[in-house]
PDB file of C-alpha atoms in Angstrom:
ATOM      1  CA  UNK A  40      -5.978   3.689 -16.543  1.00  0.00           C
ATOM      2  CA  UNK A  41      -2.596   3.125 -18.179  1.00  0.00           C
ATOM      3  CA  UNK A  42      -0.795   5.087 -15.887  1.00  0.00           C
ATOM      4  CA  UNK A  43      -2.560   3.146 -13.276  1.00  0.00           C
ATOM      5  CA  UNK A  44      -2.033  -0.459 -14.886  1.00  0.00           C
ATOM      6  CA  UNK A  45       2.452   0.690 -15.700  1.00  0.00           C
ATOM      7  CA  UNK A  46       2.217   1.720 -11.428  1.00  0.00           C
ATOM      8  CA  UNK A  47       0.659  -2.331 -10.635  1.00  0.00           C
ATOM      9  CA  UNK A  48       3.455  -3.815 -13.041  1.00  0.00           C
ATOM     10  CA  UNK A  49       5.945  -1.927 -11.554  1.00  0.00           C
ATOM     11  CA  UNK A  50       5.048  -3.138  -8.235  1.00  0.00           C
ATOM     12  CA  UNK A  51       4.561  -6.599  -8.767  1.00  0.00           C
ATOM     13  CA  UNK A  52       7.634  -6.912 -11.075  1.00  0.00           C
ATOM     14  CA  UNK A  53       9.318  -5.971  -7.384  1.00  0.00           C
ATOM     15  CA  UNK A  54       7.334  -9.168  -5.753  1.00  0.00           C
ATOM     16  CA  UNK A  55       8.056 -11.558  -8.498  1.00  0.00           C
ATOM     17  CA  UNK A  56      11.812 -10.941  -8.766  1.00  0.00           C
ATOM     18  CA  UNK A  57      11.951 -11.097  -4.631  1.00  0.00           C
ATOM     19  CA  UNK A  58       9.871 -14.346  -5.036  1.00  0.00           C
ATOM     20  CA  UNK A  59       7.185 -16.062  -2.589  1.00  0.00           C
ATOM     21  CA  UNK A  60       6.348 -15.462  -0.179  1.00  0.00           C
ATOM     22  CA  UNK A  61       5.347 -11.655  -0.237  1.00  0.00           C
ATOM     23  CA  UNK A  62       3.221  -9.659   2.339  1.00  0.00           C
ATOM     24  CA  UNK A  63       0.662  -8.410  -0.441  1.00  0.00           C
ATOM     25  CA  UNK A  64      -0.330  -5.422   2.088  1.00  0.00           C
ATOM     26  CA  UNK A  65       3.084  -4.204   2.237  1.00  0.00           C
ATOM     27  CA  UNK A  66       3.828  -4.928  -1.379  1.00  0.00           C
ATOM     28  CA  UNK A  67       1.191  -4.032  -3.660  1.00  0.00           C
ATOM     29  CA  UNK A  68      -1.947  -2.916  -1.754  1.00  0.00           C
ATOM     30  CA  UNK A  69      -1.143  -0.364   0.032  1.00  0.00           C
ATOM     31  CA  UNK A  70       1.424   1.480  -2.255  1.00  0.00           C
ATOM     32  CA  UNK A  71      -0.611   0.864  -5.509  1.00  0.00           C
ATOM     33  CA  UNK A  72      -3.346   3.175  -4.306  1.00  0.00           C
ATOM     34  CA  UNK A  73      -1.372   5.409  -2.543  1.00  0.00           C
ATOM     35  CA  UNK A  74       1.157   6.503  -5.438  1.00  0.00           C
ATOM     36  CA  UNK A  75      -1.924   6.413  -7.625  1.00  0.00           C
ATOM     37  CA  UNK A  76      -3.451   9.125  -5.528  1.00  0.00           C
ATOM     38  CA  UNK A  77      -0.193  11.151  -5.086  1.00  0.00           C
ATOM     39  CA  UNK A  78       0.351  11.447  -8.755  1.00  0.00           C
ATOM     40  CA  UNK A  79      -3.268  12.988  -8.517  1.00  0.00           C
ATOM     41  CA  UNK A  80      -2.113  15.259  -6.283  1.00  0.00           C
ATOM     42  CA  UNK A  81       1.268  15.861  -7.490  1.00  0.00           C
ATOM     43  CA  UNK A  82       2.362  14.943  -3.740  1.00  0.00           C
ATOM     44  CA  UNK A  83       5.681  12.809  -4.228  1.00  0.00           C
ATOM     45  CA  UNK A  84       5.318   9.081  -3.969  1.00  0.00           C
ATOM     46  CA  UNK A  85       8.734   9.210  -2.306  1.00  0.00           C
ATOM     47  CA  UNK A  86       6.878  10.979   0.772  1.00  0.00           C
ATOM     48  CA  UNK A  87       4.678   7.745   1.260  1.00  0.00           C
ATOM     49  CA  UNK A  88       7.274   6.264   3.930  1.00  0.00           C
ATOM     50  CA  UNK A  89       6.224   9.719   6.051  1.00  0.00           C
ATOM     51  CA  UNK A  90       2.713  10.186   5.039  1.00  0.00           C
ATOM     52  CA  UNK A  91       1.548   6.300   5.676  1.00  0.00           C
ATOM     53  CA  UNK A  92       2.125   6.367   9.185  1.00  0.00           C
ATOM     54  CA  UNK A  93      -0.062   9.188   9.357  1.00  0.00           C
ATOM     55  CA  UNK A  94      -2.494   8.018   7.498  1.00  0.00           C
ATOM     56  CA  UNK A  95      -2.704   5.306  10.055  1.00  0.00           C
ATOM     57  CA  UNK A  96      -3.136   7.029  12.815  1.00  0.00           C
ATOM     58  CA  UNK A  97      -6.061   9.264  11.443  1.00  0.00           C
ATOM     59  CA  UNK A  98      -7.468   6.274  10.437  1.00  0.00           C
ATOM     60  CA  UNK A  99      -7.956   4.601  14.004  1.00  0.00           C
ATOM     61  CA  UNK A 100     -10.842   4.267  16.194  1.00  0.00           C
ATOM     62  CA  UNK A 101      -8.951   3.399  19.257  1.00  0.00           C
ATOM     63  CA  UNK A 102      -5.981   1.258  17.737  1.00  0.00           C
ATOM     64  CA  UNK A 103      -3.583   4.200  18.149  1.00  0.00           C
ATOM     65  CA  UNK A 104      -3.330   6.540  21.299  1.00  0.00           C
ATOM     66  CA  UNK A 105      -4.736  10.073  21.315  1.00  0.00           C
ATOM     67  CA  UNK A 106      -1.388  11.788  21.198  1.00  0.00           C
ATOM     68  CA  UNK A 107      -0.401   9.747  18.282  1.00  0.00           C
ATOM     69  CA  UNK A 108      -2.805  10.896  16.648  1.00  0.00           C
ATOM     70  CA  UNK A 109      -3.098  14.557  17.093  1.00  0.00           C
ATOM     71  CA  UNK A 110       0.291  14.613  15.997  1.00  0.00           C
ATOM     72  CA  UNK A 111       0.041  12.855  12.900  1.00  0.00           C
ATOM     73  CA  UNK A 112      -3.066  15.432  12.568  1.00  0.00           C
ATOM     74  CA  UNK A 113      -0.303  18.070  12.860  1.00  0.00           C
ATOM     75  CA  UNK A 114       1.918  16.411  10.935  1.00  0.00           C
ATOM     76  CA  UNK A 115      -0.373  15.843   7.965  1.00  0.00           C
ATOM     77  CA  UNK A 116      -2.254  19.043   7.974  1.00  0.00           C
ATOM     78  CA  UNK A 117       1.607  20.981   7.911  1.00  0.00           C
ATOM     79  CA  UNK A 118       2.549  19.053   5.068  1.00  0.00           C
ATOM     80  CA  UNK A 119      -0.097  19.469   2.952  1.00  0.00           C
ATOM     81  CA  UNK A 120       0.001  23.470   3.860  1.00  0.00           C
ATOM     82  CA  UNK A 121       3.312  23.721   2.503  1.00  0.00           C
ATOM     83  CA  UNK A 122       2.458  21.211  -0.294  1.00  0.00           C
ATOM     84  CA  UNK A 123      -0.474  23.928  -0.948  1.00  0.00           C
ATOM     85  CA  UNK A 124       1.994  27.098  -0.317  1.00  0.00           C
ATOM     86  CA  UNK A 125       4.694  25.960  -2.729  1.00  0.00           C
ATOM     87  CA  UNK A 126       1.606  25.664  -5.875  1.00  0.00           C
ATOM     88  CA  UNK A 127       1.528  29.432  -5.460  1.00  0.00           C
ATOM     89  CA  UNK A 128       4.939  29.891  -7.491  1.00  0.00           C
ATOM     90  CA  UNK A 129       4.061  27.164  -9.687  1.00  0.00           C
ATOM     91  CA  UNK A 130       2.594  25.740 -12.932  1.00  0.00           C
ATOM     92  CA  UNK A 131       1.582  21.823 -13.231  1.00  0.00           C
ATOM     93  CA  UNK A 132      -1.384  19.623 -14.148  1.00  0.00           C
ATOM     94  CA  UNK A 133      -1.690  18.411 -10.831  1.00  0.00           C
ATOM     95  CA  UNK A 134      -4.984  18.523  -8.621  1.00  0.00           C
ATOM     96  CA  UNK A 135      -3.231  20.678  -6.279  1.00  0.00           C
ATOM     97  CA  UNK A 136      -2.064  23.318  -8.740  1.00  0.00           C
ATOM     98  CA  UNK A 137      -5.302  23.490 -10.421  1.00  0.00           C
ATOM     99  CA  UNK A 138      -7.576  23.884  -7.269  1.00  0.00           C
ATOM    100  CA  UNK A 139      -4.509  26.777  -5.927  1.00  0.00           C
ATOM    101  CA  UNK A 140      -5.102  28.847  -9.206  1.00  0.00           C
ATOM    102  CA  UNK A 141      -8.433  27.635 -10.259  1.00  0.00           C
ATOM    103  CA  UNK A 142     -10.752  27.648  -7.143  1.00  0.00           C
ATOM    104  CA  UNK A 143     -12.396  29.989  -4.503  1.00  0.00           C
ATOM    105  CA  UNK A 144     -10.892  27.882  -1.419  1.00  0.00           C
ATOM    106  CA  UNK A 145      -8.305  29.003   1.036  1.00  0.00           C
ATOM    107  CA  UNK A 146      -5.020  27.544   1.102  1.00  0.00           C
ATOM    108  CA  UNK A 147      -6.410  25.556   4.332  1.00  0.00           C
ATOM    109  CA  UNK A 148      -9.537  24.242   2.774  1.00  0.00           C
ATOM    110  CA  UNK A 149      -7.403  23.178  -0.053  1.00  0.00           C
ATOM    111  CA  UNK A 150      -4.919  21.393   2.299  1.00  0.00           C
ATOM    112  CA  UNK A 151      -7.271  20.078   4.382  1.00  0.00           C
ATOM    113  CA  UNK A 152      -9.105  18.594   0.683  1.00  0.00           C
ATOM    114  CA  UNK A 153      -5.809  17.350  -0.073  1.00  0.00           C
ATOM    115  CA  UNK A 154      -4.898  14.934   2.982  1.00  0.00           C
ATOM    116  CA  UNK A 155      -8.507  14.051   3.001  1.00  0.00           C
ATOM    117  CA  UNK A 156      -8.494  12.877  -0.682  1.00  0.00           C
ATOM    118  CA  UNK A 157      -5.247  11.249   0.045  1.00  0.00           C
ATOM    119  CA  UNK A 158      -6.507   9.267   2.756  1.00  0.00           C
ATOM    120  CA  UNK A 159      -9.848   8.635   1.075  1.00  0.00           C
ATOM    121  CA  UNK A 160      -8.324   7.525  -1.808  1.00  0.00           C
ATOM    122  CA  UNK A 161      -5.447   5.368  -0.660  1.00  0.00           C
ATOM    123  CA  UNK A 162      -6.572   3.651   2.660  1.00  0.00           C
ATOM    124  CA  UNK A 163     -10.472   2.712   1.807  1.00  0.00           C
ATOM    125  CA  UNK A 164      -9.008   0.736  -1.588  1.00  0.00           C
ATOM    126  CA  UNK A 165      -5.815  -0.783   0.435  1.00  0.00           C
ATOM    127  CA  UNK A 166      -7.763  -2.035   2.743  1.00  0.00           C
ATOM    128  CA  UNK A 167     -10.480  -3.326   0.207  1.00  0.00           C
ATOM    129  CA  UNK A 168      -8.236  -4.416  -2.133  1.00  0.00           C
ATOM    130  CA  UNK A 169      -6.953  -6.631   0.271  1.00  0.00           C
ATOM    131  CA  UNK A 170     -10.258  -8.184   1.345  1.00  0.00           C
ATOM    132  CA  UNK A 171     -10.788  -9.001  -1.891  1.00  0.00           C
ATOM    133  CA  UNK A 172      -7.178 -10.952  -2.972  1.00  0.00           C
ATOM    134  CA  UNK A 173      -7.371 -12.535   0.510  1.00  0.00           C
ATOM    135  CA  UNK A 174     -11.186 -14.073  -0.313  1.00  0.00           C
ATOM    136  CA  UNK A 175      -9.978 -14.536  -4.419  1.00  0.00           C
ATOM    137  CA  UNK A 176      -6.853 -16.564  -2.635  1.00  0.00           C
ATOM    138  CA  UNK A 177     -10.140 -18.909  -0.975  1.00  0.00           C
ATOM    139  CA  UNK A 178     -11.723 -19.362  -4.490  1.00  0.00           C
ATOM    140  CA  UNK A 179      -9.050 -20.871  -7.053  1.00  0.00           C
ATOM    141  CA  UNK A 180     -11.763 -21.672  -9.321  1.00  0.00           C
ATOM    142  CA  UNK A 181     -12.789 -18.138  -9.387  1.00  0.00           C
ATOM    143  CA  UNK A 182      -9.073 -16.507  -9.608  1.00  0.00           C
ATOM    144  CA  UNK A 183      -9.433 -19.808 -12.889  1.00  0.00           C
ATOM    145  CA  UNK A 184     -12.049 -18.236 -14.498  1.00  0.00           C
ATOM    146  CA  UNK A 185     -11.223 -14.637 -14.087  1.00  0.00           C
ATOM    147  CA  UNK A 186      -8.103 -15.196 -15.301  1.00  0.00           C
ATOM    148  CA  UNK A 187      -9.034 -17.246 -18.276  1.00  0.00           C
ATOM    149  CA  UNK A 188     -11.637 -14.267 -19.251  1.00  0.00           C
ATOM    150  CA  UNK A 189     -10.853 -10.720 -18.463  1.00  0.00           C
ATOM    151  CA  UNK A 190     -13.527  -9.136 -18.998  1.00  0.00           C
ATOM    152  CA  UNK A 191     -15.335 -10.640 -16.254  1.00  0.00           C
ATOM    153  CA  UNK A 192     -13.067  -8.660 -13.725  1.00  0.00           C
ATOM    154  CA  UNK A 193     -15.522  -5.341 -13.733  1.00  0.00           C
ATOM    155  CA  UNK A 194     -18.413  -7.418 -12.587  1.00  0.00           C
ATOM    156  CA  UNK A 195     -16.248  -9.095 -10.283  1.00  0.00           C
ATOM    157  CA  UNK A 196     -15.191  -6.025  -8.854  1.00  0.00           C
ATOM    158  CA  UNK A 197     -19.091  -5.123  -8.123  1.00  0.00           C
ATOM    159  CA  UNK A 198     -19.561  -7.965  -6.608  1.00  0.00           C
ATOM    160  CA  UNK A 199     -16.973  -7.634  -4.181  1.00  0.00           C
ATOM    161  CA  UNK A 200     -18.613  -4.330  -3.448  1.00  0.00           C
ATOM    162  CA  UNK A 201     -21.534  -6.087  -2.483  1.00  0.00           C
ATOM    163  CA  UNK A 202     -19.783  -9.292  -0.837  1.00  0.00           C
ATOM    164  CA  UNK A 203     -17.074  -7.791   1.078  1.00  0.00           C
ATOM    165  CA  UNK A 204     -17.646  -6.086   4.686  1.00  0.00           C
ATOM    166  CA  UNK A 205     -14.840  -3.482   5.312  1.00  0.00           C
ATOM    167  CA  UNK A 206     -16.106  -0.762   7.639  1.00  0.00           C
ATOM    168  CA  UNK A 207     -14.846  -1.277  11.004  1.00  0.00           C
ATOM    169  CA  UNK A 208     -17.387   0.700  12.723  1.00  0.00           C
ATOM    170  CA  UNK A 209     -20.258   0.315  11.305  1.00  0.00           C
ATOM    171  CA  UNK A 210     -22.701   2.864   9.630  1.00  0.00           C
ATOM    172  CA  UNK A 211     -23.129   6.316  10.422  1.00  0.00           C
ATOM    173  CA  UNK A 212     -25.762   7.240  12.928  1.00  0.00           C
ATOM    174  CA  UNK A 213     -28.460   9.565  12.091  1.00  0.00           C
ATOM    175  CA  UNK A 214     -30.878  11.150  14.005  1.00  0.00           C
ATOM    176  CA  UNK A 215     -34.540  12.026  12.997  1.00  0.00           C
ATOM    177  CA  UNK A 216     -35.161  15.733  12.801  1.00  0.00           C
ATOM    178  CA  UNK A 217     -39.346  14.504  12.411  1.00  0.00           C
ATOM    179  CA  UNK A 218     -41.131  11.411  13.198  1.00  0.00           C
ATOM    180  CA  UNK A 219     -40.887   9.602   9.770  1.00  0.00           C
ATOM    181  CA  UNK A 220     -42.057   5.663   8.742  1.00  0.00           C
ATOM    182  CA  UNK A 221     -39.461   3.770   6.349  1.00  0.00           C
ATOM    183  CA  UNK A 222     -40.455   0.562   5.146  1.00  0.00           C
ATOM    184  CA  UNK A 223     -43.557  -0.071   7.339  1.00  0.00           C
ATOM    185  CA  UNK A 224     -41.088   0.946  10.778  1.00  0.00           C
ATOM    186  CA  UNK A 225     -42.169   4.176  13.162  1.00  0.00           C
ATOM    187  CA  UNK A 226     -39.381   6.228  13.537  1.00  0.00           C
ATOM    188  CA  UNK A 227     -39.777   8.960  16.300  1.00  0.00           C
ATOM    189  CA  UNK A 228     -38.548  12.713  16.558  1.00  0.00           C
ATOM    190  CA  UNK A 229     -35.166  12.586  17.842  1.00  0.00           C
ATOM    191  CA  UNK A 230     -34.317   8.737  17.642  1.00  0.00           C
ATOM    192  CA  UNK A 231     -30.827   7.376  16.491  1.00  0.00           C
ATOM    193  CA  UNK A 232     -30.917   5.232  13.291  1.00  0.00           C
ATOM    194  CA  UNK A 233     -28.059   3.541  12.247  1.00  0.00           C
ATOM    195  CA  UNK A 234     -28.162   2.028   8.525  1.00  0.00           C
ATOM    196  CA  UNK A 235     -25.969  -0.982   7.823  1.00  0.00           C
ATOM    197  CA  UNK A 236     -25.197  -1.111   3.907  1.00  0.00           C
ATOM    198  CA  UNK A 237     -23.717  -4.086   4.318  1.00  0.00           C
ATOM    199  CA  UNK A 238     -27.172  -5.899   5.507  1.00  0.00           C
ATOM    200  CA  UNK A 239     -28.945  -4.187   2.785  1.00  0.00           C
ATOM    201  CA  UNK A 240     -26.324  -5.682   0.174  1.00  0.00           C
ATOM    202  CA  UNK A 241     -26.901  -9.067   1.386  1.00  0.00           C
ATOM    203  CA  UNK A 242     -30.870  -8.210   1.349  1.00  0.00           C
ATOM    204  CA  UNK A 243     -32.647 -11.195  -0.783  1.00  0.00           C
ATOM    205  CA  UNK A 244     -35.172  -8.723  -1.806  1.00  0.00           C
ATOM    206  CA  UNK A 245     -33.035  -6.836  -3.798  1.00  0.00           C
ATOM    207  CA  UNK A 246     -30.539  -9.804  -4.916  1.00  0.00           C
ATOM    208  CA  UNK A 247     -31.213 -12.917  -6.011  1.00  0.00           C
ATOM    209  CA  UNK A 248     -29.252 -15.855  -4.415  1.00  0.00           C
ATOM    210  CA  UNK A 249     -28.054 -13.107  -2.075  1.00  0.00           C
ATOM    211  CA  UNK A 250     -25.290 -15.064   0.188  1.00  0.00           C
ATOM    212  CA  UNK A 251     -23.702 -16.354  -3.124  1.00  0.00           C
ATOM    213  CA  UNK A 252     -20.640 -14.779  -4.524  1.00  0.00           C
ATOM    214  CA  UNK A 253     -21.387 -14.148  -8.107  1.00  0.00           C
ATOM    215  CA  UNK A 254     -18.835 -12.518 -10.164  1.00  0.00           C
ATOM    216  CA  UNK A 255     -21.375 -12.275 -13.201  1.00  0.00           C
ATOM    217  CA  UNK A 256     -24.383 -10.869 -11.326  1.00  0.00           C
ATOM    218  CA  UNK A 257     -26.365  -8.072 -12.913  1.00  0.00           C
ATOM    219  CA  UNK A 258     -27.904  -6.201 -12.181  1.00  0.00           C
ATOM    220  CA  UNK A 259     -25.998  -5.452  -8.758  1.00  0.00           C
ATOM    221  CA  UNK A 260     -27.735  -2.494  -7.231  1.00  0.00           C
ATOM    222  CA  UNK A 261     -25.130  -2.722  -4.247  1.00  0.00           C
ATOM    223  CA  UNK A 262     -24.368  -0.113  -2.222  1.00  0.00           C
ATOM    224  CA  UNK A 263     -20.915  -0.454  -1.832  1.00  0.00           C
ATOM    225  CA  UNK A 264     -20.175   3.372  -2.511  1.00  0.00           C
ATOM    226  CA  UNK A 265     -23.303   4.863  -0.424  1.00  0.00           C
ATOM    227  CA  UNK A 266     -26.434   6.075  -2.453  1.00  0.00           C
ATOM    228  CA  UNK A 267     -27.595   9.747  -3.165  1.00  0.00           C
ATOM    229  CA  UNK A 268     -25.566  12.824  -1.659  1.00  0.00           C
ATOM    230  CA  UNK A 269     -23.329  10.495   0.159  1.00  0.00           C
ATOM    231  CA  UNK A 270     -22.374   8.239  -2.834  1.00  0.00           C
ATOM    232  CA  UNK A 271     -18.738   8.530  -2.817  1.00  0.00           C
ATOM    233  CA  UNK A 272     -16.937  10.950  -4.500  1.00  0.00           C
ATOM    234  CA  UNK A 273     -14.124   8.672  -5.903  1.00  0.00           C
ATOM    235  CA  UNK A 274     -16.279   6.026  -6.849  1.00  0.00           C
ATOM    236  CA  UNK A 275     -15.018   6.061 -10.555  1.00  0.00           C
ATOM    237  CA  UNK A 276     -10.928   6.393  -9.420  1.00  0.00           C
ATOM    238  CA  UNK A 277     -11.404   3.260  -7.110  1.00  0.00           C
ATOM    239  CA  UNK A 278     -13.085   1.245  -9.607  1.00  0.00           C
ATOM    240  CA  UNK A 279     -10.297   2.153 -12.327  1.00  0.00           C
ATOM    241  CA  UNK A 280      -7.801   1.418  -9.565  1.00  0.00           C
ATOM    242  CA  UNK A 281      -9.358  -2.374  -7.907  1.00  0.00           C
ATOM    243  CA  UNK A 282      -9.791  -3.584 -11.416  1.00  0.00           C
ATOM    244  CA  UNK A 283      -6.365  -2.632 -12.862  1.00  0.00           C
ATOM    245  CA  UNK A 284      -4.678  -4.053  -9.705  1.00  0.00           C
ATOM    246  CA  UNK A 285      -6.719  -7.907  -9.929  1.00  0.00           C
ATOM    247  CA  UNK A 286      -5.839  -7.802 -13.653  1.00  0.00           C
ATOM    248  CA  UNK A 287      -2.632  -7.393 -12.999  1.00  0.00           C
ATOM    249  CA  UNK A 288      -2.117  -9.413 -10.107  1.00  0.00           C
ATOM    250  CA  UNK A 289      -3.939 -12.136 -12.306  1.00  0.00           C
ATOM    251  CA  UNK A 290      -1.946 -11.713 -15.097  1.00  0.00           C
ATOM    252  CA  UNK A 291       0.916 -11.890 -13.721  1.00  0.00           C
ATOM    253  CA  UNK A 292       0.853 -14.505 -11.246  1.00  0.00           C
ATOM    254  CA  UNK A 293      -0.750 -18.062 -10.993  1.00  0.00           C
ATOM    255  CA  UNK A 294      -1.943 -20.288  -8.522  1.00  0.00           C
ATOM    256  CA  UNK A 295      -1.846 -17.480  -5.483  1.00  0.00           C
ATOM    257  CA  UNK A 296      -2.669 -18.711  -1.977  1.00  0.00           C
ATOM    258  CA  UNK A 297      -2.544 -17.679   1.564  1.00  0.00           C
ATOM    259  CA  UNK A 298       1.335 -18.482   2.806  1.00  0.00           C
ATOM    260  CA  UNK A 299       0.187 -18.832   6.652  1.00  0.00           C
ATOM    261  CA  UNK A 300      -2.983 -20.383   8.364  1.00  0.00           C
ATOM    262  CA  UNK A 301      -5.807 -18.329   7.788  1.00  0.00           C
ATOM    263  CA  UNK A 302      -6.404 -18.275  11.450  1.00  0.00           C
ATOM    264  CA  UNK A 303      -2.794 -16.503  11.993  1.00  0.00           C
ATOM    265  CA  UNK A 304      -3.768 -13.309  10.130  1.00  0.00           C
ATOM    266  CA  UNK A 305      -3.834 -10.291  12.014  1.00  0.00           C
ATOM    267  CA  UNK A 306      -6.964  -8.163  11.814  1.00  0.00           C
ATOM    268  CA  UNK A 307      -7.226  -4.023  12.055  1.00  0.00           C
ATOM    269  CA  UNK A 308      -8.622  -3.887  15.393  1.00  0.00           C
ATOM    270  CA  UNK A 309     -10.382  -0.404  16.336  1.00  0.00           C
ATOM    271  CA  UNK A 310      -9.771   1.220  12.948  1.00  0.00           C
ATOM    272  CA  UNK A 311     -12.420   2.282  10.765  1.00  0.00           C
ATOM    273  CA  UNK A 312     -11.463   0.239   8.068  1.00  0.00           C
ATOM    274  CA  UNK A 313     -11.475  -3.476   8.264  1.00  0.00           C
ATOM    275  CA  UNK A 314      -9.038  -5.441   6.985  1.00  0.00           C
ATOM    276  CA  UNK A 315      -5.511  -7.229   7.622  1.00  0.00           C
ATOM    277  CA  UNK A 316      -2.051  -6.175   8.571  1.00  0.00           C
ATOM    278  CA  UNK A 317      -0.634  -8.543   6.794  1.00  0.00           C
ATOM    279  CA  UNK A 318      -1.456 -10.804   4.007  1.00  0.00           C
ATOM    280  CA  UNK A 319       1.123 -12.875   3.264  1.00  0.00           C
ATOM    281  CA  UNK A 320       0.892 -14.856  -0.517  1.00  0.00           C
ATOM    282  CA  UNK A 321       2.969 -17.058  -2.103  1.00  0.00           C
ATOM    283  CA  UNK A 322       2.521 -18.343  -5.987  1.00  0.00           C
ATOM    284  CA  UNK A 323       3.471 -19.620  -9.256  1.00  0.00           C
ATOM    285  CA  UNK A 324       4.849 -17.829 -12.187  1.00  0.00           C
ATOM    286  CA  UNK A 325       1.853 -16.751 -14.628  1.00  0.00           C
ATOM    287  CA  UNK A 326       1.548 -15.592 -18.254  1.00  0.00           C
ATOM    288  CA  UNK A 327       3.598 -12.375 -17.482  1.00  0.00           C
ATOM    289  CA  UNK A 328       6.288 -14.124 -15.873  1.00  0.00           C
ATOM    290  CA  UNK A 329       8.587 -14.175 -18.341  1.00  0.00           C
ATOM    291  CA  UNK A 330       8.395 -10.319 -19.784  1.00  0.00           C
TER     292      UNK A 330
END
């Protein structure tokens, strides 16, 4: 966490010295996460300006043409096999090192686990993050009271969790290896069900006042990180890292707002993740603007 909260005042000591406006996307939410998750990996940070196209790419569901993207595929899967290669002569505290000297994979597995976790870990909270600073930009009584107490931001970030739709496609099918019922509903051998977590977190069964944004709600059984086997596996990492970036961002800046119409935002169209291109901010100087 403090290596995580020195990386967000780093960055936004870069916006506030540039001044408003500032594309937050470009700025702060995408290479917050991202350098976060290379120092996991002990990837350099300075290899972001190659590995974020890529990223991109692997990320679409139609936004980027098949060549594209079998070439970043190439791309990313030879850089994380020499990544993987060079750990072999090496010592370090890195994820990378310790999984090359420490685990029963192959050097592919382990590449493979490394762009994976790379991607995993830096486009789901860029994308996130910035669904949740665009909607906190909508609610300046809410950015008020966070700000004025802290310790509200954890909830907050649950909340979002619950409140904020960011999966571009939808849920994952599955398919019924036996004739089942759930919830009073026949479900036949064979048939495709699709569950959509972001229904059930709106569901007024399970939350009271369910359409209301509540940054103090508990308990929040959302299921913003799946449930069971497929609860995500960084879970923890992107909690540590969306709460250290709104303190920070709080902290350091007041009065933020959308710079353009919201209806001029550009949305990711046909990528998994939904979310903005774009998100441009402008603001006032806050408590930290003076360090």
């Amino acid at each position: 966490r403090p290596r995580a909260a020195a990386l967000a005042g780093r960055l936004l000591d870069g916006m506030a010295a540039d001044g408003p406006p500032a594309d937050l996307v470009a700025r702060f939410a995408t290479p917050f996460p991202y350098a976060a998750v290379c120092g996991m990996l002990g990837v350099p940070s300075g290899d972001l300006g190659l590995l974020l196209p890529w990223a991109s790419a692997l990320m679409s569901a139609g936004h980027h043409p098949e060549d594209e993207v079998a070439a970043a595929h190439e791309g990313m899967r030879g850089y994380f096999a020499e990544q993987v290669a060079s750990r072999r002569a090496l010592s370090g505290g890195d994820l990378l090192t310790a999984l090359v000297h420490g685990s029963d994979l192959t050097d592919e597995e382990i590449a493979v686990f490394g762009a994976g976790l790379l991607m995993a870990g830096g486009e789901t909270t860029s994308a996130f993050l910035g669904a949740c600073v665009l909607d906190l930009a909508s609610r300046p009584g809410l950015a008020a009271r966070l700000r004025a107490d802290p310790s509200l931001i954890p909830s907050a970030v649950e909340e979002y969790l619950r409140w904020v739709w960011f999966a571009g496609t939808g849920g994952h099918p599955h398919v019924a290896l036996a004739g089942a019922e759930l919830a009073g509903t026949a479900i036949a051998r064979g048939q495709v069900v699709v569950p959509l977590t972001d229904a059930a977190n709106r569901d007024p069964a399970a939350f009271r006042d369910a359409d209301r944004f509540d940054p103090a709600r508990s308990p929040n059984p959302h299921l913003g990180f799946g449930h069971g086997r497929h609860m995500c596996l960084g879970a923890h990492h992107a909690r540590v890292q969306l709460q250290t970036a709104l303190a920070a961002l709080l902290r350091r800046f007041d009065d933020l707002a959308l710079a353009v119409d919201p209806a001029h935002l550009a949305w990711r169209d046909r990528m998994f993740l939904r979310g903005v291109w774009q998100l441009p901010l402008t603001w006032s100087g806050g408590p930290d603007s003076d360090r």
